[in-house]
PDB file of N, CA, C and O in Angstrom:
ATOM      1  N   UNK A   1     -51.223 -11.006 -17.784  1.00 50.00           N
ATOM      2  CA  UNK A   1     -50.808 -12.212 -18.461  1.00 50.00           C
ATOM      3  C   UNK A   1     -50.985 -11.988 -19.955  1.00 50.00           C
ATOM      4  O   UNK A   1     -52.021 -11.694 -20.552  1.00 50.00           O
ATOM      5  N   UNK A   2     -49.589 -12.216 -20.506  1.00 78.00           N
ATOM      6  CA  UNK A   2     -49.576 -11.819 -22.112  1.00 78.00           C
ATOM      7  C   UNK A   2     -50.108 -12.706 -22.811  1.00 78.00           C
ATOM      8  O   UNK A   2     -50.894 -12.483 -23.731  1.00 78.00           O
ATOM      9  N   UNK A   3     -49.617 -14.125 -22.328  1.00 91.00           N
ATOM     10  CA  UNK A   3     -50.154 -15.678 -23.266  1.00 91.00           C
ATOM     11  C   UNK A   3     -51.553 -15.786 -23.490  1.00 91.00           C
ATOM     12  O   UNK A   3     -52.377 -16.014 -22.605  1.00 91.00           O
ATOM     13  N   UNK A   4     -51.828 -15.598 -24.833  1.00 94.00           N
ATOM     14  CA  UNK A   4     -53.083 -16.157 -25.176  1.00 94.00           C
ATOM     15  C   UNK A   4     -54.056 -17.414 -24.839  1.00 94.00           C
ATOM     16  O   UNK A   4     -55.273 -17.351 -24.662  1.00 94.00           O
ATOM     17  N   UNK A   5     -52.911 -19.020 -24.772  1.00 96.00           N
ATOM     18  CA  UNK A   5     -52.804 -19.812 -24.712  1.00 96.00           C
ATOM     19  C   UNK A   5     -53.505 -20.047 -23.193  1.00 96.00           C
ATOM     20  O   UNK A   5     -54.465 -20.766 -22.913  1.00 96.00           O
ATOM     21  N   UNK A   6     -52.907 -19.419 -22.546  1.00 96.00           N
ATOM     22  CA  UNK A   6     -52.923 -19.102 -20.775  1.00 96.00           C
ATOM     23  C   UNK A   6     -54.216 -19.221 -20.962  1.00 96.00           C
ATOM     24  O   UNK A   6     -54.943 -20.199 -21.139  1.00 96.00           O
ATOM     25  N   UNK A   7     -54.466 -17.707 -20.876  1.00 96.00           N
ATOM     26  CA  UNK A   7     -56.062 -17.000 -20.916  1.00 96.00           C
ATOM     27  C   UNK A   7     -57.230 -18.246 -21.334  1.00 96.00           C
ATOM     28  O   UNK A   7     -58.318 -18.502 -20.816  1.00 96.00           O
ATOM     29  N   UNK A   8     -56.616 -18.792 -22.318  1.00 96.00           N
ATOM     30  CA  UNK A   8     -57.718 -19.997 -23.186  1.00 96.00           C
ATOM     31  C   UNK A   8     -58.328 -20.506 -21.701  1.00 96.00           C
ATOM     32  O   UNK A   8     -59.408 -20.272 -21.159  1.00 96.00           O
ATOM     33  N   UNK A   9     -56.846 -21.521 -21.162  1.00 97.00           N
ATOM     34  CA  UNK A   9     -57.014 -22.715 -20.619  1.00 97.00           C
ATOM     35  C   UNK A   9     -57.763 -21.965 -19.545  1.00 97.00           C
ATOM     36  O   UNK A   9     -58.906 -22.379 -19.353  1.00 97.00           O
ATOM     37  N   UNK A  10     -57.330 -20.865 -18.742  1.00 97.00           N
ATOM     38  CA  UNK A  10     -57.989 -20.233 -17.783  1.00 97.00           C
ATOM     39  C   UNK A  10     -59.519 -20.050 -17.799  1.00 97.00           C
ATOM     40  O   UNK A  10     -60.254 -20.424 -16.886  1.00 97.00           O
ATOM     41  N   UNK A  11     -59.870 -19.519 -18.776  1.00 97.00           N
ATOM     42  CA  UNK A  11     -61.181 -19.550 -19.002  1.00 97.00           C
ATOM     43  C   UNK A  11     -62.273 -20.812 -18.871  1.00 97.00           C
ATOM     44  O   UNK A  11     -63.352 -21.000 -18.309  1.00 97.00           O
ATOM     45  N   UNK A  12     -61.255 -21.646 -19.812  1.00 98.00           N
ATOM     46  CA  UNK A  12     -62.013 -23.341 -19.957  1.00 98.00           C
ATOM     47  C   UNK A  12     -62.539 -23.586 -18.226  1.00 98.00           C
ATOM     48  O   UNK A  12     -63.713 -23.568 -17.855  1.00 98.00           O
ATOM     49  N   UNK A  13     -61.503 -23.778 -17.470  1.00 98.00           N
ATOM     50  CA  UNK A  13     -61.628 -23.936 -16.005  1.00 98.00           C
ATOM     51  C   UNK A  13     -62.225 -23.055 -14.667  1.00 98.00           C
ATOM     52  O   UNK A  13     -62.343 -23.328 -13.473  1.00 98.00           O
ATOM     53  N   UNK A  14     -62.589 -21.666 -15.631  1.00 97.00           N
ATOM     54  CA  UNK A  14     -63.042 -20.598 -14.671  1.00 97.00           C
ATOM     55  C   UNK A  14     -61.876 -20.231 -13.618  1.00 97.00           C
ATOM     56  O   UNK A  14     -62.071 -20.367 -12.410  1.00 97.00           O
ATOM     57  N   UNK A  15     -60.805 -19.817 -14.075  1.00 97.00           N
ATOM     58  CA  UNK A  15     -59.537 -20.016 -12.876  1.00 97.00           C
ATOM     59  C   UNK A  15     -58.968 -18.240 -13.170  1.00 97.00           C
ATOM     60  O   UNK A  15     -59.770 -17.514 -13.758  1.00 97.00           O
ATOM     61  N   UNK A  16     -58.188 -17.896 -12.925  1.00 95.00           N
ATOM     62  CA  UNK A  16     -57.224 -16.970 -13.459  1.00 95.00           C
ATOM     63  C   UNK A  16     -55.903 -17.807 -13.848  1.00 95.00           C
ATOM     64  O   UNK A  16     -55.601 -18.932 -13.449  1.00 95.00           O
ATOM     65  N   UNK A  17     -55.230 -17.010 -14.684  1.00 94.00           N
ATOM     66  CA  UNK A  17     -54.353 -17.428 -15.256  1.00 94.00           C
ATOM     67  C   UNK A  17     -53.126 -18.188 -14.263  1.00 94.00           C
ATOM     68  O   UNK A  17     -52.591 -19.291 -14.368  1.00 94.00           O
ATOM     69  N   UNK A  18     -52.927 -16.951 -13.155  1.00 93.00           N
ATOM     70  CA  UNK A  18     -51.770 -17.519 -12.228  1.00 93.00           C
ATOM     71  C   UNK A  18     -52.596 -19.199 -11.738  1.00 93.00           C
ATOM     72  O   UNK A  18     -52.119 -20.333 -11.771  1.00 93.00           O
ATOM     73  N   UNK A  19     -53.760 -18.791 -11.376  1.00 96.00           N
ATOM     74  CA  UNK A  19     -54.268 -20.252 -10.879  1.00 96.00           C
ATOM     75  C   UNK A  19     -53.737 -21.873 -11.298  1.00 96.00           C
ATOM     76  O   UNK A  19     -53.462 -22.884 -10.652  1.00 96.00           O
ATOM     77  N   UNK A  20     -53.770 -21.392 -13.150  1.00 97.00           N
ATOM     78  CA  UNK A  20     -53.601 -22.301 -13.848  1.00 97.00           C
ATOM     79  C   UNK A  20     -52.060 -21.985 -13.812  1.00 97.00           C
ATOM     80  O   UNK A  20     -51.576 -22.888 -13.129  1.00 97.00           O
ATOM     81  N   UNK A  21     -51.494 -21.507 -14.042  1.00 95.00           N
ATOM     82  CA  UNK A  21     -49.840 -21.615 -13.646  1.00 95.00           C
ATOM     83  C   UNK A  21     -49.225 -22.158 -11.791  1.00 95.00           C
ATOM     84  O   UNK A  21     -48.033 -22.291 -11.513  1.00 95.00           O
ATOM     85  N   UNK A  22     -50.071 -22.321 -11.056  1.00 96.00           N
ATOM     86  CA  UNK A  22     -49.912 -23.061 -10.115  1.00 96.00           C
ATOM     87  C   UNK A  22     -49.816 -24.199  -9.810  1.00 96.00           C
ATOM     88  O   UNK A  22     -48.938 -24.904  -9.311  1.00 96.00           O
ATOM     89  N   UNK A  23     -51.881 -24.471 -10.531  1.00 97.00           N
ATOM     90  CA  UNK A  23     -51.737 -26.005 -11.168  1.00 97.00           C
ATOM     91  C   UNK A  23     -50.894 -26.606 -11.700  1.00 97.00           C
ATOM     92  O   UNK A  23     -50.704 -27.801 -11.470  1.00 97.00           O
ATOM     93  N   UNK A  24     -50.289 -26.004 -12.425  1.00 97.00           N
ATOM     94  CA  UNK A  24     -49.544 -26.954 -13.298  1.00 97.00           C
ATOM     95  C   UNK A  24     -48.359 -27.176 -12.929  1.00 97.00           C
ATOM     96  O   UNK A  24     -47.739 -28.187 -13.258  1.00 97.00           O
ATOM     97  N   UNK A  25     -47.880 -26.216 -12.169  1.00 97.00           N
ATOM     98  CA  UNK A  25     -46.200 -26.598 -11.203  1.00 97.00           C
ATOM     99  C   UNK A  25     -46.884 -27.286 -10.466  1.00 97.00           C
ATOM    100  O   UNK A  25     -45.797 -27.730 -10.096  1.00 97.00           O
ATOM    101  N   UNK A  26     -47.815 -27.982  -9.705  1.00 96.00           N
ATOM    102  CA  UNK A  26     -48.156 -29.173  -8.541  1.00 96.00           C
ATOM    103  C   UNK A  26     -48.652 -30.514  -9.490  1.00 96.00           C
ATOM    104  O   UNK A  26     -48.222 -31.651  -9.297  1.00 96.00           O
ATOM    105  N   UNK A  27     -49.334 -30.262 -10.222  1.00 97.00           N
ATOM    106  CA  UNK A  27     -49.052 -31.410 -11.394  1.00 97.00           C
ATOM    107  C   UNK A  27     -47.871 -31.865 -11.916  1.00 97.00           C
ATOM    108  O   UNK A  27     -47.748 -33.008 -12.358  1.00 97.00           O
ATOM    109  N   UNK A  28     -46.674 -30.756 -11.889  1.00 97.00           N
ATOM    110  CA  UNK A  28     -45.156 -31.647 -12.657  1.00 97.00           C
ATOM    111  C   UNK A  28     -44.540 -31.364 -11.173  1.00 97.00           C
ATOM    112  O   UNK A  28     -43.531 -30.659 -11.218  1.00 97.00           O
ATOM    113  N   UNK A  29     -44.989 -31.818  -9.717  1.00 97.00           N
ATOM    114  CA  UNK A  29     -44.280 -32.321  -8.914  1.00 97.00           C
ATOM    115  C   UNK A  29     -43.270 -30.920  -8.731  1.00 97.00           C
ATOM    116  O   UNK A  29     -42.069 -30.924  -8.462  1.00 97.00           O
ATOM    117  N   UNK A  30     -44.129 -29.776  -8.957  1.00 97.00           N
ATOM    118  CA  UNK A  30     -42.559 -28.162  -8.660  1.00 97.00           C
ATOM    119  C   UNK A  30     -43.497 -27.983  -6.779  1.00 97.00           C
ATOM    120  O   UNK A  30     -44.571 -28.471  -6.428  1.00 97.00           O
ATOM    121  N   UNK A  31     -42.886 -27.437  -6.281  1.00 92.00           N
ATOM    122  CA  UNK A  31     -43.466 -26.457  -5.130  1.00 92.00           C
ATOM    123  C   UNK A  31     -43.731 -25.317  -5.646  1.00 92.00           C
ATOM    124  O   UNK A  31     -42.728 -24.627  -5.460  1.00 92.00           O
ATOM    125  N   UNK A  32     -44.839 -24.476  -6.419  1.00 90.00           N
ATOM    126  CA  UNK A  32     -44.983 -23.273  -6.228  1.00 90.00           C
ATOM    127  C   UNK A  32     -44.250 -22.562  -4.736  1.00 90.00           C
ATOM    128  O   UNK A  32     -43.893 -23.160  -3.721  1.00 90.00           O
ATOM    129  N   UNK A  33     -44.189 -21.129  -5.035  1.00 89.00           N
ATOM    130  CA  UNK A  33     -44.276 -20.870  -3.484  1.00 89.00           C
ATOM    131  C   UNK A  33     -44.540 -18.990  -4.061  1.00 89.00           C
ATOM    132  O   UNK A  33     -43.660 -18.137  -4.177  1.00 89.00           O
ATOM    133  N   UNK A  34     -45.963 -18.844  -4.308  1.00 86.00           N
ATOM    134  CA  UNK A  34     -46.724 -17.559  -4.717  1.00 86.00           C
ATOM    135  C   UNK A  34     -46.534 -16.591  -4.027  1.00 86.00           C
ATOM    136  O   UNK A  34     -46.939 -16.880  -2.901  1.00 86.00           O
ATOM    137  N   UNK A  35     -46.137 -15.570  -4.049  1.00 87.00           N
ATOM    138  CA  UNK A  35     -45.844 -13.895  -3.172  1.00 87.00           C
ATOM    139  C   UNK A  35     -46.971 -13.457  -3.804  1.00 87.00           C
ATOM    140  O   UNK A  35     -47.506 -13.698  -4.887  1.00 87.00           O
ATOM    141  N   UNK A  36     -47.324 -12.394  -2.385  1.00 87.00           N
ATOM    142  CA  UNK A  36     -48.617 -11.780  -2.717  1.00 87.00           C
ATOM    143  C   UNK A  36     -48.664 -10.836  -1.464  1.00 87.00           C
ATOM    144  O   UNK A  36     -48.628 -11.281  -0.316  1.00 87.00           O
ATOM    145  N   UNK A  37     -48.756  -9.343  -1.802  1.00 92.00           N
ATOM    146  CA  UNK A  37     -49.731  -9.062  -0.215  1.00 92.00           C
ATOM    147  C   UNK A  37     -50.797  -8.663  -0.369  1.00 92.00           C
ATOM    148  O   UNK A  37     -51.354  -7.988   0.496  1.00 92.00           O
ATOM    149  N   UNK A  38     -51.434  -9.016  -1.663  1.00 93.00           N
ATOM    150  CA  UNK A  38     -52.873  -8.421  -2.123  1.00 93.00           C
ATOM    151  C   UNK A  38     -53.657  -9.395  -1.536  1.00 93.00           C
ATOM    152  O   UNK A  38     -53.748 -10.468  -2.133  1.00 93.00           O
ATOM    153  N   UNK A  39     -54.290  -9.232  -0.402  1.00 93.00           N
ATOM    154  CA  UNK A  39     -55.285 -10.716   0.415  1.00 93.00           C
ATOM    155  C   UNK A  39     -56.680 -11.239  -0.906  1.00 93.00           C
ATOM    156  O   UNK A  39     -57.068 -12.406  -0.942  1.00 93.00           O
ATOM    157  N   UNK A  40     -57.178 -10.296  -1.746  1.00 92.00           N
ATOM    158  CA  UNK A  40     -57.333 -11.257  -2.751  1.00 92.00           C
ATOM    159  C   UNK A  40     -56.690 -12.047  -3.827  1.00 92.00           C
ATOM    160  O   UNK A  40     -57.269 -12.643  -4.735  1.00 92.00           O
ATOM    161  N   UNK A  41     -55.267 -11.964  -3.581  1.00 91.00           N
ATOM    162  CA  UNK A  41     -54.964 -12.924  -4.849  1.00 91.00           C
ATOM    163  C   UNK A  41     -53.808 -13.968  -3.903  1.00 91.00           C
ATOM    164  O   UNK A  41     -52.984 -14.755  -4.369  1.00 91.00           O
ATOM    165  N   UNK A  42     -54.125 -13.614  -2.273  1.00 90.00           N
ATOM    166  CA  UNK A  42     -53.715 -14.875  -1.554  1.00 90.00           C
ATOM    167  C   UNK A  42     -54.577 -15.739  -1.197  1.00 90.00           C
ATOM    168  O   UNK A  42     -54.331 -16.752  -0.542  1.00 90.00           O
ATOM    169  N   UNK A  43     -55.861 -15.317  -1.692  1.00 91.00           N
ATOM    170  CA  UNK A  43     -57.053 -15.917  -1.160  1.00 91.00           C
ATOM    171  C   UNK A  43     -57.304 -16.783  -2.409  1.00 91.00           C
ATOM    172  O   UNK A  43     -57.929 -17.839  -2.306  1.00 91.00           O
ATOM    173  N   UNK A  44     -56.815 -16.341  -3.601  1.00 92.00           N
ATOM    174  CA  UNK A  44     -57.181 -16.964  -4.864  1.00 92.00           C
ATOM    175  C   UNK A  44     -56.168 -18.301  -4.973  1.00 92.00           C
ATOM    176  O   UNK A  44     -56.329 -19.457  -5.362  1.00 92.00           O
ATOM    177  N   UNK A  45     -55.062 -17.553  -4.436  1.00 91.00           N
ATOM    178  CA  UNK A  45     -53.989 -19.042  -4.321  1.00 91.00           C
ATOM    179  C   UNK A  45     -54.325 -20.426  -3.384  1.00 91.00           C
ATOM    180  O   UNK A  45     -53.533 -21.368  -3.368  1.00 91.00           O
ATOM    181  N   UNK A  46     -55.308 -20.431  -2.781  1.00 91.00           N
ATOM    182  CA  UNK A  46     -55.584 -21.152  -2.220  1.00 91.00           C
ATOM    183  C   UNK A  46     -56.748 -22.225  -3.062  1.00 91.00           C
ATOM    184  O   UNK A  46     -56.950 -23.399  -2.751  1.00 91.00           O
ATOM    185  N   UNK A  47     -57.241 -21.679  -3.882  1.00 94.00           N
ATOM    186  CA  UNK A  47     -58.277 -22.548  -4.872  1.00 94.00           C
ATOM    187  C   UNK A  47     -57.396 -22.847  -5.897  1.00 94.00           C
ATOM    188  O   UNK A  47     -57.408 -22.034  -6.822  1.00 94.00           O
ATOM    189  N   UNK A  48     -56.420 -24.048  -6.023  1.00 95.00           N
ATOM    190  CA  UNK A  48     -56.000 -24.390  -6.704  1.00 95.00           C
ATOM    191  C   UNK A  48     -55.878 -25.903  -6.723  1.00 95.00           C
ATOM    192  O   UNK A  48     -55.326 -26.639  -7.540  1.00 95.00           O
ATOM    193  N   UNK A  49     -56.566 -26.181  -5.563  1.00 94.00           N
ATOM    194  CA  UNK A  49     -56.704 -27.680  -5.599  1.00 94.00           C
ATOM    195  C   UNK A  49     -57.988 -28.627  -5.708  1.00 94.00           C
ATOM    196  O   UNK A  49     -58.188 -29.793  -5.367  1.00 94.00           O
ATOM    197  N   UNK A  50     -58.874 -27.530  -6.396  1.00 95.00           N
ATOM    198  CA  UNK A  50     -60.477 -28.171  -6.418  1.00 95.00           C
ATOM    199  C   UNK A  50     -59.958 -27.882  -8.137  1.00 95.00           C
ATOM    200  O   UNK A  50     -59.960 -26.747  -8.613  1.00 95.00           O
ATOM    201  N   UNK A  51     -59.695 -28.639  -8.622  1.00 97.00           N
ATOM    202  CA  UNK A  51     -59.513 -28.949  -9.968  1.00 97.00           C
ATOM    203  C   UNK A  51     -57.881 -29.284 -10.825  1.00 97.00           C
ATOM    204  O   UNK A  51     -56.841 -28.640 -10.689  1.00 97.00           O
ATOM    205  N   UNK A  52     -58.085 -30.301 -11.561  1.00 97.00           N
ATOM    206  CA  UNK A  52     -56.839 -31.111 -12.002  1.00 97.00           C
ATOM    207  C   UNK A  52     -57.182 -30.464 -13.761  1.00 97.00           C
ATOM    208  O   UNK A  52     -58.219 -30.518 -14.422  1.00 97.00           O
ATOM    209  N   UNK A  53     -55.914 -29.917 -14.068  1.00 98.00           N
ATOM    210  CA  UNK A  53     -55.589 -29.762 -15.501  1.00 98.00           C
ATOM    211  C   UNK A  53     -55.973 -31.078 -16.346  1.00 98.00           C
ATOM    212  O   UNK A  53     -55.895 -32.089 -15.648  1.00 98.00           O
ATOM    213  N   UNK A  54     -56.314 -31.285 -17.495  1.00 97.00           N
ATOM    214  CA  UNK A  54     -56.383 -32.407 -18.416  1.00 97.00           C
ATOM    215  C   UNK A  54     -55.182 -32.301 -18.964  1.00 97.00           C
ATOM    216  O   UNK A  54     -54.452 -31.327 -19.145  1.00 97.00           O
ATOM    217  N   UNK A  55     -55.038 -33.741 -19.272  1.00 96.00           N
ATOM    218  CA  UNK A  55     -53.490 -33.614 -20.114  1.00 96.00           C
ATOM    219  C   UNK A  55     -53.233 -32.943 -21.577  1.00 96.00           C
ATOM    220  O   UNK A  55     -52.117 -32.630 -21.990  1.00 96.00           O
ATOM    221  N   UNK A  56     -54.308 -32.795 -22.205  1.00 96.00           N
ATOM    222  CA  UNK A  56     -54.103 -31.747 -23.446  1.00 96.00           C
ATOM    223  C   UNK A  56     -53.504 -30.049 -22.690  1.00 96.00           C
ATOM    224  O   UNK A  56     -52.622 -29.410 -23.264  1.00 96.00           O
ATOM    225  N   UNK A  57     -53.992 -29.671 -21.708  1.00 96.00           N
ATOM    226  CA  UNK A  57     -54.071 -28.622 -20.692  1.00 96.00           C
ATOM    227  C   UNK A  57     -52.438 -28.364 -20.754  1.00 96.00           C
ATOM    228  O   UNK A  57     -51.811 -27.416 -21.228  1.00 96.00           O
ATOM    229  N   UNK A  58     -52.016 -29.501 -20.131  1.00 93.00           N
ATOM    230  CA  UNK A  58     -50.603 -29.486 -19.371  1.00 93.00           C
ATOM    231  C   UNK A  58     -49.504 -28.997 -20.402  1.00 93.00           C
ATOM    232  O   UNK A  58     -48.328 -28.902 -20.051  1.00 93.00           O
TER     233      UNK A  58
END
């Protein structure tokens, strides 16, 4: 992940970046739908709903 911006918010929340790019398509009402066959970063897609972006965030 190139975005600086990203990385910030990621950090603030303890998330990875994709995390917070998940969040935020289920906050503006998108369906993610994440590809992965790395079982840790399908396992990571799944913690994306124990925490809500703030609206400065979004």
């Amino acid at each position: 992940m190139e975005n600086q911006k990203i990385k910030e918010i990621a950090q603030k929340y303890n998330k990875s970046p994709a995390q917070i790019l998940l969040r935020w398509n289920i906050q503006q009402n998108i369906i993610p739908i994440p590809k992965s066959k790395n079982p840790a970063r399908l396992e990571e897609n799944f913690f994306v709903f124990d925490f809500t972006l703030e609206d400065k965030d979004m």
